[in-house]
Amino acid sequence: MAQWTSAMGAAQLARLLNSQQDRPAGPGTRRPPAYRGLADGIRLLVLEGRVPVAARLPAERELALSLSVSRTTVAAAYEALRSEGFLESRRGAGSWTAVPAGNPLPARGLEPLPPEALGSMIDLGCAALPAPEPWLTRAVQGALEELPPYAHTHGDYPAGLPALRTMIAERYTARGIPTMPEQIMVTTGAMGAIDAICHLFAGRGERIAVESPSYANILQLMRAAGARLVPVAMAEGLTGWDMDRWRQVLRDAAPRIAYVVADFHNPTGALADEDQRRRLVEAARSAGTVLVADETMSELWLDEDIKDAMPRAVCAFDPAGSTVVTVGSASKAFWAGMRIGWVRAAPDVIRSLVAARAYADLGTPVLEQLAVNWLFSTGGWAQAVDVRRDQARDNRDALVTAVRRELPDWEFEVPKGGLTLWVRTGGLSGSRLAEMGERVGVRVPSGPRFGVDGAFEGYVRLPFTVGGAVAEEAAVRLAAAARLVESGGSGGGEAPRTFVA
């Protein structure tokens, strides 16, 4: 019986391998043999999760043709991977990827670092900050006071608590977007909202247009749902969307869904202007595409000059609600542990989403809904988000200063909001930086996690989750990881130091 659970085609694997671009070797630097470079490339793809564990690899002859190398090179690379525990083979069944005993399974998303590892590892993998106290505690206490009447019911509210749906609708109305409670469904975070939307609108094999780069966990969610992702490159710098490319993709590919983050885009931090929003809604309407607008970062403006210049929401340009489905969440603006999200859409869409919930998660925890409703109704939300902005702004400024000092060749533009910095790494491989970062005590996600088919190898994402001395130490460790990449990983690197913030 074969031990593989999926298959990787030769052309697809070659495309992923060709996306790995390192800085050219300096004078006197010896390049590894071709088979060693190929083995290292496949190993990195497995460690990054871009080639799944237990994926059947193409036959030696097929991969050799796709890469324009000799079959001997591929055979030697496969043998090296087998000896290191990254490949298993059986006569008649082929070869499939594996991980050596004792190694953690690679994750396709950006899973949080286990708490026990925080003493020696600086975690730049997860773009989430600690809770803005005392507002979390006050919200939970307020929720407990409101709980008794609900405790006498079945507690099953597939569309969300009526009080919270009404409050969210009123918040949209206050922004100049008239909204009824019937247009709101409360979900388990933004991920739960987008998962429900994808299952409703895009069956397996349907096209979904996504920004390139885009949020890694959403890309993986859509892949797992069987979607065919169509990447649309962002405009240069922080200027938002390239509308010529969007119009072409919507016209030619006719995707069922388009997913965008208009406000402080994850990972780049870009902010789409009002004209782009209006034109994208018009183009999506003409193409018959459902435009999913992710607003999870919309309240995280960090600079005062942008506070009063924020563009209107994407759904403001679709008053009938026929084209735009909006997703919001408490997880980024407040706390990742508060798994409350919501969908704003036309009432018939909300009814369909609610009906489908009977076969998914049934509903969202009542106590957390009451906590968010308490925050919205008492003014605690605004005060808590002010705390969050101050934290993120201070962290951003500290990280920018430290990276510019320690890694002057790295390039980035400083966003005016959001939680992430998108960094071009001076020609170094983002995948190898992530690997070497683990050796020196800093965890950083590489660019390809945010792209489709291996794009953005020369980037990493740095979130505004650490500040002060920790940000300075993170930059020092990133610089150490960069030196290891430049030297080919020799020397073993420094052991991570225990760091107490």
Coordinates of C-alpha atoms in Angstrom, one line a residue:
M1 CA 0.0 0.0 0.0
A2 CA 1.4 3.4 -0.9
Q3 CA 2.3 5.8 1.9
W4 CA 1.7 9.0 0.0
T5 CA -1.6 11.0 0.3
S6 CA -1.1 13.6 -2.4
A7 CA 1.0 14.0 -5.6
M8 CA 3.3 16.8 -6.8
G9 CA 3.7 17.1 -10.5
A10 CA 7.1 17.7 -12.1
A11 CA 6.2 21.1 -13.6
Q12 CA 4.7 22.3 -10.3
L13 CA 7.7 21.2 -8.3
A14 CA 10.1 22.8 -10.8
R15 CA 8.2 26.0 -10.5
L16 CA 8.5 26.0 -6.8
L17 CA 12.2 25.2 -6.9
N18 CA 12.9 27.9 -9.5
S19 CA 11.3 30.5 -7.2
Q20 CA 14.1 30.0 -4.7
Q21 CA 16.6 32.7 -5.6
D22 CA 19.7 33.3 -3.5
R23 CA 22.1 36.2 -3.6
P24 CA 24.8 35.5 -6.1
A25 CA 27.9 33.8 -4.5
G26 CA 30.7 36.2 -3.6
P27 CA 34.3 35.8 -4.6
G28 CA 35.9 32.7 -3.2
T29 CA 32.5 31.2 -2.2
R30 CA 32.1 27.6 -3.4
R31 CA 28.7 26.6 -4.6
P32 CA 27.4 23.2 -3.5
P33 CA 27.1 20.4 -6.1
A34 CA 24.0 20.6 -8.2
Y35 CA 22.4 17.5 -6.5
R36 CA 23.0 19.1 -3.1
G37 CA 21.3 22.4 -4.1
L38 CA 18.4 20.4 -5.4
A39 CA 18.1 18.4 -2.2
D40 CA 18.3 21.5 -0.1
G41 CA 15.6 23.2 -2.2
I42 CA 13.2 20.3 -1.8
R43 CA 13.9 20.0 1.9
L44 CA 13.2 23.8 2.4
L45 CA 9.9 23.4 0.5
V46 CA 8.9 20.6 2.9
L47 CA 10.0 22.5 6.0
E48 CA 8.0 25.6 4.7
G49 CA 4.9 23.4 4.1
R50 CA 4.7 24.4 0.5
V51 CA 5.3 20.7 -0.4
P52 CA 3.1 18.7 2.0
V53 CA 4.4 15.8 4.0
A54 CA 3.5 12.5 2.4
A55 CA 3.3 14.1 -1.1
R56 CA 4.5 11.8 -3.9
L57 CA 7.3 13.4 -5.8
P58 CA 7.7 13.0 -9.6
A59 CA 9.8 10.3 -11.1
E60 CA 13.5 11.1 -11.5
R61 CA 13.3 11.3 -15.3
E62 CA 10.2 13.6 -15.3
L63 CA 11.8 16.0 -12.8
A64 CA 15.1 16.0 -14.6
L65 CA 13.3 17.1 -17.8
S66 CA 11.4 19.8 -16.1
L67 CA 14.5 21.2 -14.4
S68 CA 16.8 20.7 -17.5
V69 CA 19.3 18.7 -15.3
S70 CA 20.6 15.2 -15.6
R71 CA 18.7 12.3 -14.2
T72 CA 21.9 11.5 -12.2
T73 CA 21.5 14.8 -10.4
V74 CA 17.9 14.1 -9.4
A75 CA 18.7 10.6 -8.3
A76 CA 21.6 11.8 -6.1
A77 CA 19.3 14.5 -4.6
Y78 CA 16.6 12.0 -3.8
E79 CA 19.2 9.7 -2.2
A80 CA 20.5 12.6 0.0
L81 CA 16.9 13.3 1.1
R82 CA 16.3 9.7 1.9
S83 CA 19.5 9.6 4.0
E84 CA 18.4 12.7 5.9
G85 CA 14.9 11.4 6.6
F86 CA 13.0 13.8 4.3
L87 CA 12.1 11.2 1.7
E88 CA 10.8 7.6 1.8
S89 CA 10.6 5.2 -1.1
R90 CA 9.2 1.9 -2.0
R91 CA 9.6 -0.1 -5.2
G92 CA 6.5 0.3 -7.3
A93 CA 5.1 3.1 -5.1
G94 CA 7.5 5.8 -5.9
S95 CA 9.0 8.3 -3.4
W96 CA 7.2 10.6 -1.0
T97 CA 8.1 13.4 1.3
A98 CA 8.6 12.9 5.1
V99 CA 10.1 14.6 8.1
P100 CA 12.8 13.0 10.3
A101 CA 11.9 11.7 13.7
G102 CA 11.9 14.4 16.3
N103 CA 11.2 17.2 13.8
P104 CA 8.0 19.2 14.1
L105 CA 5.6 18.9 11.2
P106 CA 5.7 22.0 9.0
A107 CA 2.6 24.3 9.2
R108 CA 1.1 25.8 6.1
G109 CA -0.2 28.8 8.1
L110 CA 1.3 31.0 10.7
E111 CA 0.6 29.0 13.9
P112 CA 1.5 30.7 17.3
L113 CA 4.7 29.7 19.0
P114 CA 4.1 27.4 22.0
P115 CA 4.3 29.4 25.2
E116 CA 7.1 27.1 26.5
A117 CA 9.4 28.3 23.7
L118 CA 9.0 32.0 24.4
G119 CA 12.0 32.2 26.8
S120 CA 14.6 31.6 24.1
M121 CA 12.8 32.4 20.9
I122 CA 11.5 35.8 19.7
D123 CA 8.3 35.1 17.8
L124 CA 7.8 37.3 14.7
G125 CA 5.5 34.6 13.1
C126 CA 2.1 35.7 14.5
A127 CA 0.8 39.2 14.0
A128 CA -1.0 39.5 17.3
L129 CA -0.5 41.5 20.4
P130 CA -1.3 40.8 24.1
A131 CA -4.8 41.8 25.3
P132 CA -5.3 45.5 25.9
E133 CA -6.0 45.4 29.7
P134 CA -7.9 46.3 31.7
W135 CA -10.5 46.2 28.9
L136 CA -10.5 42.4 28.4
T137 CA -11.1 41.7 32.1
R138 CA -13.8 44.4 32.2
A139 CA -15.5 43.0 29.1
V140 CA -15.6 39.5 30.5
Q141 CA -16.9 40.7 33.8
G142 CA -19.6 42.7 32.0
A143 CA -20.5 39.6 29.9
L144 CA -20.9 37.5 33.1
E145 CA -23.4 40.0 34.5
E146 CA -25.4 39.8 31.2
L147 CA -25.2 36.0 31.0
P148 CA -28.0 34.8 33.3
P149 CA -31.0 35.4 31.0
Y150 CA -29.1 33.6 28.2
A151 CA -28.3 30.7 30.4
H152 CA -32.0 29.9 30.6
T153 CA -32.1 29.4 26.9
H154 CA -30.7 26.7 24.6
G155 CA -27.7 29.0 23.9
D156 CA -27.8 28.2 20.1
Y157 CA -27.9 31.4 18.0
P158 CA -26.7 30.5 14.5
A159 CA -26.9 34.1 13.3
G160 CA -25.4 35.5 16.5
L161 CA -27.0 37.2 19.5
P162 CA -29.7 39.6 18.4
A163 CA -28.2 42.4 20.7
L164 CA -24.7 42.0 19.1
R165 CA -26.1 41.9 15.5
T166 CA -28.0 45.1 16.2
M167 CA -24.9 46.8 17.7
I168 CA -22.8 45.8 14.7
A169 CA -25.5 47.0 12.2
E170 CA -25.6 50.3 14.1
R171 CA -21.9 50.8 13.9
Y172 CA -22.1 50.4 10.1
T173 CA -25.0 52.8 9.9
A174 CA -22.9 55.3 11.9
R175 CA -20.2 55.1 9.3
G176 CA -22.7 56.2 6.6
I177 CA -23.6 52.6 5.5
P178 CA -27.2 52.0 6.4
T179 CA -27.4 48.4 7.7
M180 CA -30.1 46.2 9.3
P181 CA -29.5 43.5 11.8
E182 CA -30.7 41.0 9.2
Q183 CA -27.6 41.9 7.2
I184 CA -25.3 40.7 9.9
M185 CA -24.1 37.2 10.9
V186 CA -21.7 36.7 13.9
T187 CA -19.0 34.2 13.3
T188 CA -16.1 32.5 15.0
G189 CA -13.4 35.0 14.0
A190 CA -12.8 36.3 10.5
M191 CA -11.4 32.9 9.4
G192 CA -14.8 31.4 10.3
A193 CA -16.5 34.0 8.2
I194 CA -14.4 33.6 5.1
D195 CA -14.6 29.8 5.4
A196 CA -18.4 30.0 5.4
I197 CA -18.4 32.5 2.4
C198 CA -16.1 30.3 0.4
H199 CA -18.2 27.2 0.9
L200 CA -21.4 29.1 0.0
F201 CA -20.1 30.8 -3.2
A202 CA -17.1 28.8 -4.4
G203 CA -17.3 25.1 -4.9
R204 CA -14.3 22.9 -5.4
G205 CA -12.4 23.9 -8.5
E206 CA -13.9 27.4 -8.6
R207 CA -11.5 30.3 -9.2
I208 CA -10.9 32.8 -6.4
A209 CA -8.9 36.0 -7.2
V210 CA -6.5 37.1 -4.5
E211 CA -4.1 39.9 -4.0
S212 CA -0.5 38.9 -4.5
P213 CA 0.8 38.8 -1.8
S214 CA -2.1 38.0 0.5
Y215 CA -2.7 36.7 4.0
A216 CA -1.1 33.3 4.3
N217 CA -3.8 31.6 6.5
I218 CA -6.6 32.7 4.1
L219 CA -4.7 31.4 1.1
Q220 CA -4.3 28.0 2.8
L221 CA -8.0 28.0 3.8
M222 CA -8.9 28.5 0.2
R223 CA -6.5 25.9 -1.1
A224 CA -7.9 23.4 1.4
A225 CA -11.4 24.2 0.1
G226 CA -10.2 23.1 -3.4
A227 CA -10.2 26.6 -4.9
R228 CA -8.1 27.6 -7.9
L229 CA -6.3 30.8 -6.8
V230 CA -5.7 33.5 -9.3
P231 CA -3.1 36.0 -8.0
V232 CA -3.4 39.7 -8.8
A233 CA -0.2 41.7 -8.2
M234 CA -0.4 44.7 -5.8
A235 CA 0.7 48.1 -7.1
E236 CA 4.1 49.3 -6.2
G237 CA 4.9 50.4 -2.7
L238 CA 1.9 51.1 -0.4
T239 CA -0.3 52.5 -3.1
G240 CA -2.9 49.8 -3.0
W241 CA -4.3 47.9 -6.0
D242 CA -3.2 47.8 -9.6
M243 CA -6.6 48.4 -11.2
D244 CA -5.5 47.5 -14.8
R245 CA -4.5 44.0 -13.6
W246 CA -7.7 43.6 -11.5
R247 CA -9.9 44.5 -14.5
Q248 CA -8.0 42.1 -16.7
V249 CA -8.3 39.2 -14.2
L250 CA -12.0 39.8 -13.5
R251 CA -12.7 40.0 -17.2
D252 CA -10.6 37.1 -18.4
A253 CA -10.7 34.6 -15.5
A254 CA -14.2 35.4 -14.3
P255 CA -13.5 34.3 -10.7
R256 CA -16.4 33.4 -8.5
I257 CA -14.9 35.3 -5.6
A258 CA -12.3 38.0 -5.2
Y259 CA -10.7 38.4 -1.7
V260 CA -9.1 41.8 -0.8
V261 CA -7.8 43.6 2.3
A262 CA -8.3 47.3 1.5
D263 CA -7.3 48.7 4.8
F264 CA -3.7 48.3 5.9
H265 CA -3.2 45.1 3.8
N266 CA -1.7 42.0 5.3
P267 CA 1.2 41.6 4.7
T268 CA 2.2 44.9 2.9
G269 CA 0.4 47.5 4.9
A270 CA -1.0 49.1 1.8
L271 CA -4.1 51.3 1.9
A272 CA -6.4 51.3 -1.1
D273 CA -7.8 54.8 -1.9
E274 CA -11.5 55.6 -2.5
D275 CA -11.2 55.7 -6.3
Q276 CA -9.6 52.2 -6.3
R277 CA -12.4 50.9 -4.1
R278 CA -15.1 52.4 -6.3
R279 CA -13.6 51.0 -9.5
L280 CA -13.0 47.5 -8.0
V281 CA -16.6 47.3 -6.9
E282 CA -17.8 48.3 -10.4
A283 CA -15.4 45.8 -12.1
A284 CA -16.6 43.0 -9.8
R285 CA -20.2 43.8 -10.4
S286 CA -19.7 43.7 -14.2
A287 CA -17.9 40.4 -14.0
G288 CA -20.5 38.8 -11.7
T289 CA -17.8 38.3 -9.0
V290 CA -18.5 38.3 -5.3
L291 CA -16.1 40.8 -3.7
V292 CA -15.1 39.8 -0.2
A293 CA -13.7 42.8 1.7
D294 CA -11.7 41.9 4.8
E295 CA -11.9 44.8 7.3
T296 CA -10.1 43.3 10.2
M297 CA -7.3 46.0 10.1
S298 CA -9.5 48.9 9.3
E299 CA -9.4 50.5 12.8
L300 CA -5.6 50.1 13.2
W301 CA -4.5 53.4 11.7
L302 CA -1.3 54.4 13.5
D303 CA -0.4 57.9 12.2
E304 CA -2.5 61.0 13.0
D305 CA -2.3 62.3 9.4
I306 CA -4.3 59.3 8.2
K307 CA -6.9 59.4 11.0
D308 CA -9.2 61.8 9.3
A309 CA -8.3 60.8 5.8
M310 CA -9.4 57.1 5.9
P311 CA -11.3 56.1 2.8
R312 CA -14.9 54.9 3.0
A313 CA -15.5 51.2 3.4
V314 CA -15.6 49.1 0.3
C315 CA -19.3 48.2 0.9
A316 CA -20.1 51.9 0.9
F317 CA -19.8 51.7 -2.9
D318 CA -22.3 48.8 -3.1
P319 CA -25.4 50.2 -1.4
A320 CA -27.7 47.4 -2.6
G321 CA -25.4 44.8 -1.2
S322 CA -25.4 42.8 -4.4
T323 CA -21.7 42.6 -4.9
V324 CA -19.7 43.2 -1.7
V325 CA -19.6 40.8 1.3
T326 CA -17.8 42.5 4.2
V327 CA -15.9 40.6 7.0
G328 CA -15.0 42.2 10.3
S329 CA -13.4 40.9 13.5
A330 CA -12.4 41.7 17.0
S331 CA -9.2 39.6 16.8
K332 CA -6.8 42.1 15.3
A333 CA -8.1 45.4 16.7
F334 CA -8.7 44.0 20.2
W335 CA -7.2 40.5 20.9
A336 CA -6.6 37.3 19.0
G337 CA -8.1 35.3 21.8
M338 CA -11.4 37.1 21.3
R339 CA -12.7 34.9 18.4
I340 CA -15.6 37.0 17.3
G341 CA -16.0 38.0 13.7
W342 CA -18.9 39.0 11.6
V343 CA -20.2 39.1 8.0
R344 CA -22.2 42.1 6.5
A345 CA -24.1 41.1 3.3
A346 CA -27.5 41.2 1.7
P347 CA -30.2 39.6 3.9
D348 CA -30.6 36.6 1.4
V349 CA -26.9 35.9 1.6
I350 CA -27.0 36.0 5.4
R351 CA -29.9 33.6 5.4
S352 CA -28.0 31.2 3.2
L353 CA -24.9 31.4 5.4
V354 CA -26.9 30.8 8.6
A355 CA -28.7 27.8 7.0
A356 CA -25.3 26.3 6.1
R357 CA -24.1 26.7 9.6
A358 CA -26.1 23.7 10.7
Y359 CA -23.5 21.5 9.0
A360 CA -20.5 23.4 10.3
D361 CA -20.0 25.0 13.8
L362 CA -23.6 25.7 14.7
G363 CA -22.8 29.0 16.3
T364 CA -20.4 31.3 18.1
P365 CA -19.8 31.2 21.9
V366 CA -22.3 33.3 23.8
L367 CA -20.0 34.6 26.5
E368 CA -17.5 36.0 24.0
Q369 CA -20.4 37.7 22.0
L370 CA -21.6 39.3 25.2
A371 CA -18.1 40.6 26.0
V372 CA -17.8 42.2 22.5
N373 CA -21.3 43.7 22.9
W374 CA -20.3 45.1 26.2
L375 CA -17.2 46.8 24.6
F376 CA -19.3 48.3 21.8
S377 CA -22.1 49.5 24.0
T378 CA -20.0 51.1 26.8
G379 CA -17.3 52.8 24.8
G380 CA -14.8 50.3 26.1
W381 CA -14.0 49.3 22.5
A382 CA -12.8 52.7 21.4
Q383 CA -10.6 53.0 24.5
A384 CA -9.2 49.5 24.0
V385 CA -8.4 50.2 20.4
D386 CA -6.6 53.4 21.4
V387 CA -4.4 51.3 23.6
R388 CA -3.8 48.8 20.8
R389 CA -2.8 51.7 18.4
D390 CA -0.3 53.0 20.9
Q391 CA 1.2 49.6 21.4
A392 CA 1.5 48.9 17.6
R393 CA 2.8 52.4 16.8
D394 CA 5.6 52.2 19.4
N395 CA 6.5 48.6 18.3
R396 CA 6.5 49.6 14.7
D397 CA 8.8 52.6 15.2
A398 CA 11.2 50.5 17.4
L399 CA 11.3 47.7 14.9
V400 CA 11.9 50.0 11.9
T401 CA 14.8 51.7 13.7
A402 CA 16.4 48.4 14.7
V403 CA 16.1 46.8 11.3
R404 CA 17.5 49.8 9.5
R405 CA 20.4 49.8 11.8
E406 CA 21.2 46.1 11.7
L407 CA 20.2 45.3 8.1
P408 CA 20.7 48.4 6.0
D409 CA 20.4 46.5 2.8
W410 CA 16.9 45.4 3.5
E411 CA 14.2 47.5 1.9
F412 CA 10.7 48.4 3.0
E413 CA 8.2 51.2 3.2
V414 CA 6.7 52.1 6.6
P415 CA 2.9 51.7 6.6
K416 CA 0.6 54.1 8.3
G417 CA -1.4 51.4 9.9
G418 CA -1.9 47.7 10.4
L419 CA 0.4 45.2 12.1
T420 CA 3.0 44.2 9.6
L421 CA 6.1 45.3 7.7
W422 CA 6.8 43.7 4.3
V423 CA 10.5 43.5 3.8
R424 CA 12.7 42.8 0.7
T425 CA 15.7 41.0 2.0
G426 CA 18.5 42.3 -0.2
G427 CA 18.5 39.2 -2.4
L428 CA 18.5 36.6 0.3
S429 CA 16.1 33.7 0.3
G430 CA 13.3 34.3 2.7
S431 CA 12.9 30.5 3.2
R432 CA 16.5 30.1 4.2
L433 CA 16.3 33.2 6.5
A434 CA 13.3 31.5 8.2
E435 CA 15.3 28.3 8.6
M436 CA 18.4 30.0 9.9
G437 CA 16.3 32.3 12.2
E438 CA 15.2 29.2 14.1
R439 CA 18.8 28.4 14.8
V440 CA 19.6 31.8 16.2
G441 CA 16.4 32.3 18.2
V442 CA 14.1 34.4 16.0
R443 CA 11.0 33.0 14.2
V444 CA 10.0 34.8 11.1
P445 CA 7.7 33.8 8.2
S446 CA 9.2 33.8 4.7
G447 CA 7.6 35.6 1.8
P448 CA 6.4 32.5 -0.2
R449 CA 3.9 31.8 2.5
F450 CA 2.0 34.9 1.3
G451 CA 2.2 34.1 -2.4
V452 CA 0.9 31.6 -4.9
D453 CA 3.2 29.0 -6.4
G454 CA 6.4 30.1 -4.7
A455 CA 6.3 33.9 -5.3
F456 CA 8.1 36.3 -3.0
E457 CA 11.1 34.2 -2.1
G458 CA 13.1 37.4 -1.5
Y459 CA 10.8 38.7 1.3
V460 CA 9.9 38.2 4.9
R461 CA 7.0 39.6 7.0
L462 CA 7.8 41.3 10.3
P463 CA 4.9 42.1 12.6
F464 CA 4.7 44.9 15.1
T465 CA 4.4 42.4 18.0
V466 CA 7.6 43.3 19.9
G467 CA 9.1 46.6 20.9
G468 CA 11.9 48.3 22.8
A469 CA 14.8 46.0 23.7
V470 CA 13.1 43.0 22.3
A471 CA 12.7 44.6 18.9
E472 CA 16.4 45.5 19.0
E473 CA 17.4 41.9 19.9
A474 CA 15.1 40.6 17.1
A475 CA 16.9 42.7 14.5
V476 CA 20.3 41.5 15.9
R477 CA 19.2 37.9 15.5
L478 CA 17.8 38.5 12.0
A479 CA 21.2 39.9 11.1
A480 CA 22.9 36.8 12.4
A481 CA 20.5 34.7 10.4
A482 CA 21.3 36.7 7.3
R483 CA 25.0 36.1 7.8
L484 CA 24.4 32.4 8.1
V485 CA 22.4 32.4 4.8
E486 CA 25.2 34.3 3.1
S487 CA 27.8 31.8 4.3
G488 CA 25.7 28.8 3.2
G489 CA 24.6 27.9 6.7
S490 CA 28.1 27.0 7.9
G491 CA 29.3 27.6 11.4
G492 CA 26.2 26.4 13.2
G493 CA 25.2 29.9 14.4
E494 CA 24.9 31.2 17.9
A495 CA 22.7 29.4 20.4
P496 CA 19.6 31.4 21.2
R497 CA 19.9 33.4 24.3
T498 CA 17.1 33.4 26.9
F499 CA 15.5 36.8 26.6
V500 CA 13.1 38.2 29.2
A501 CA 11.2 41.3 28.0

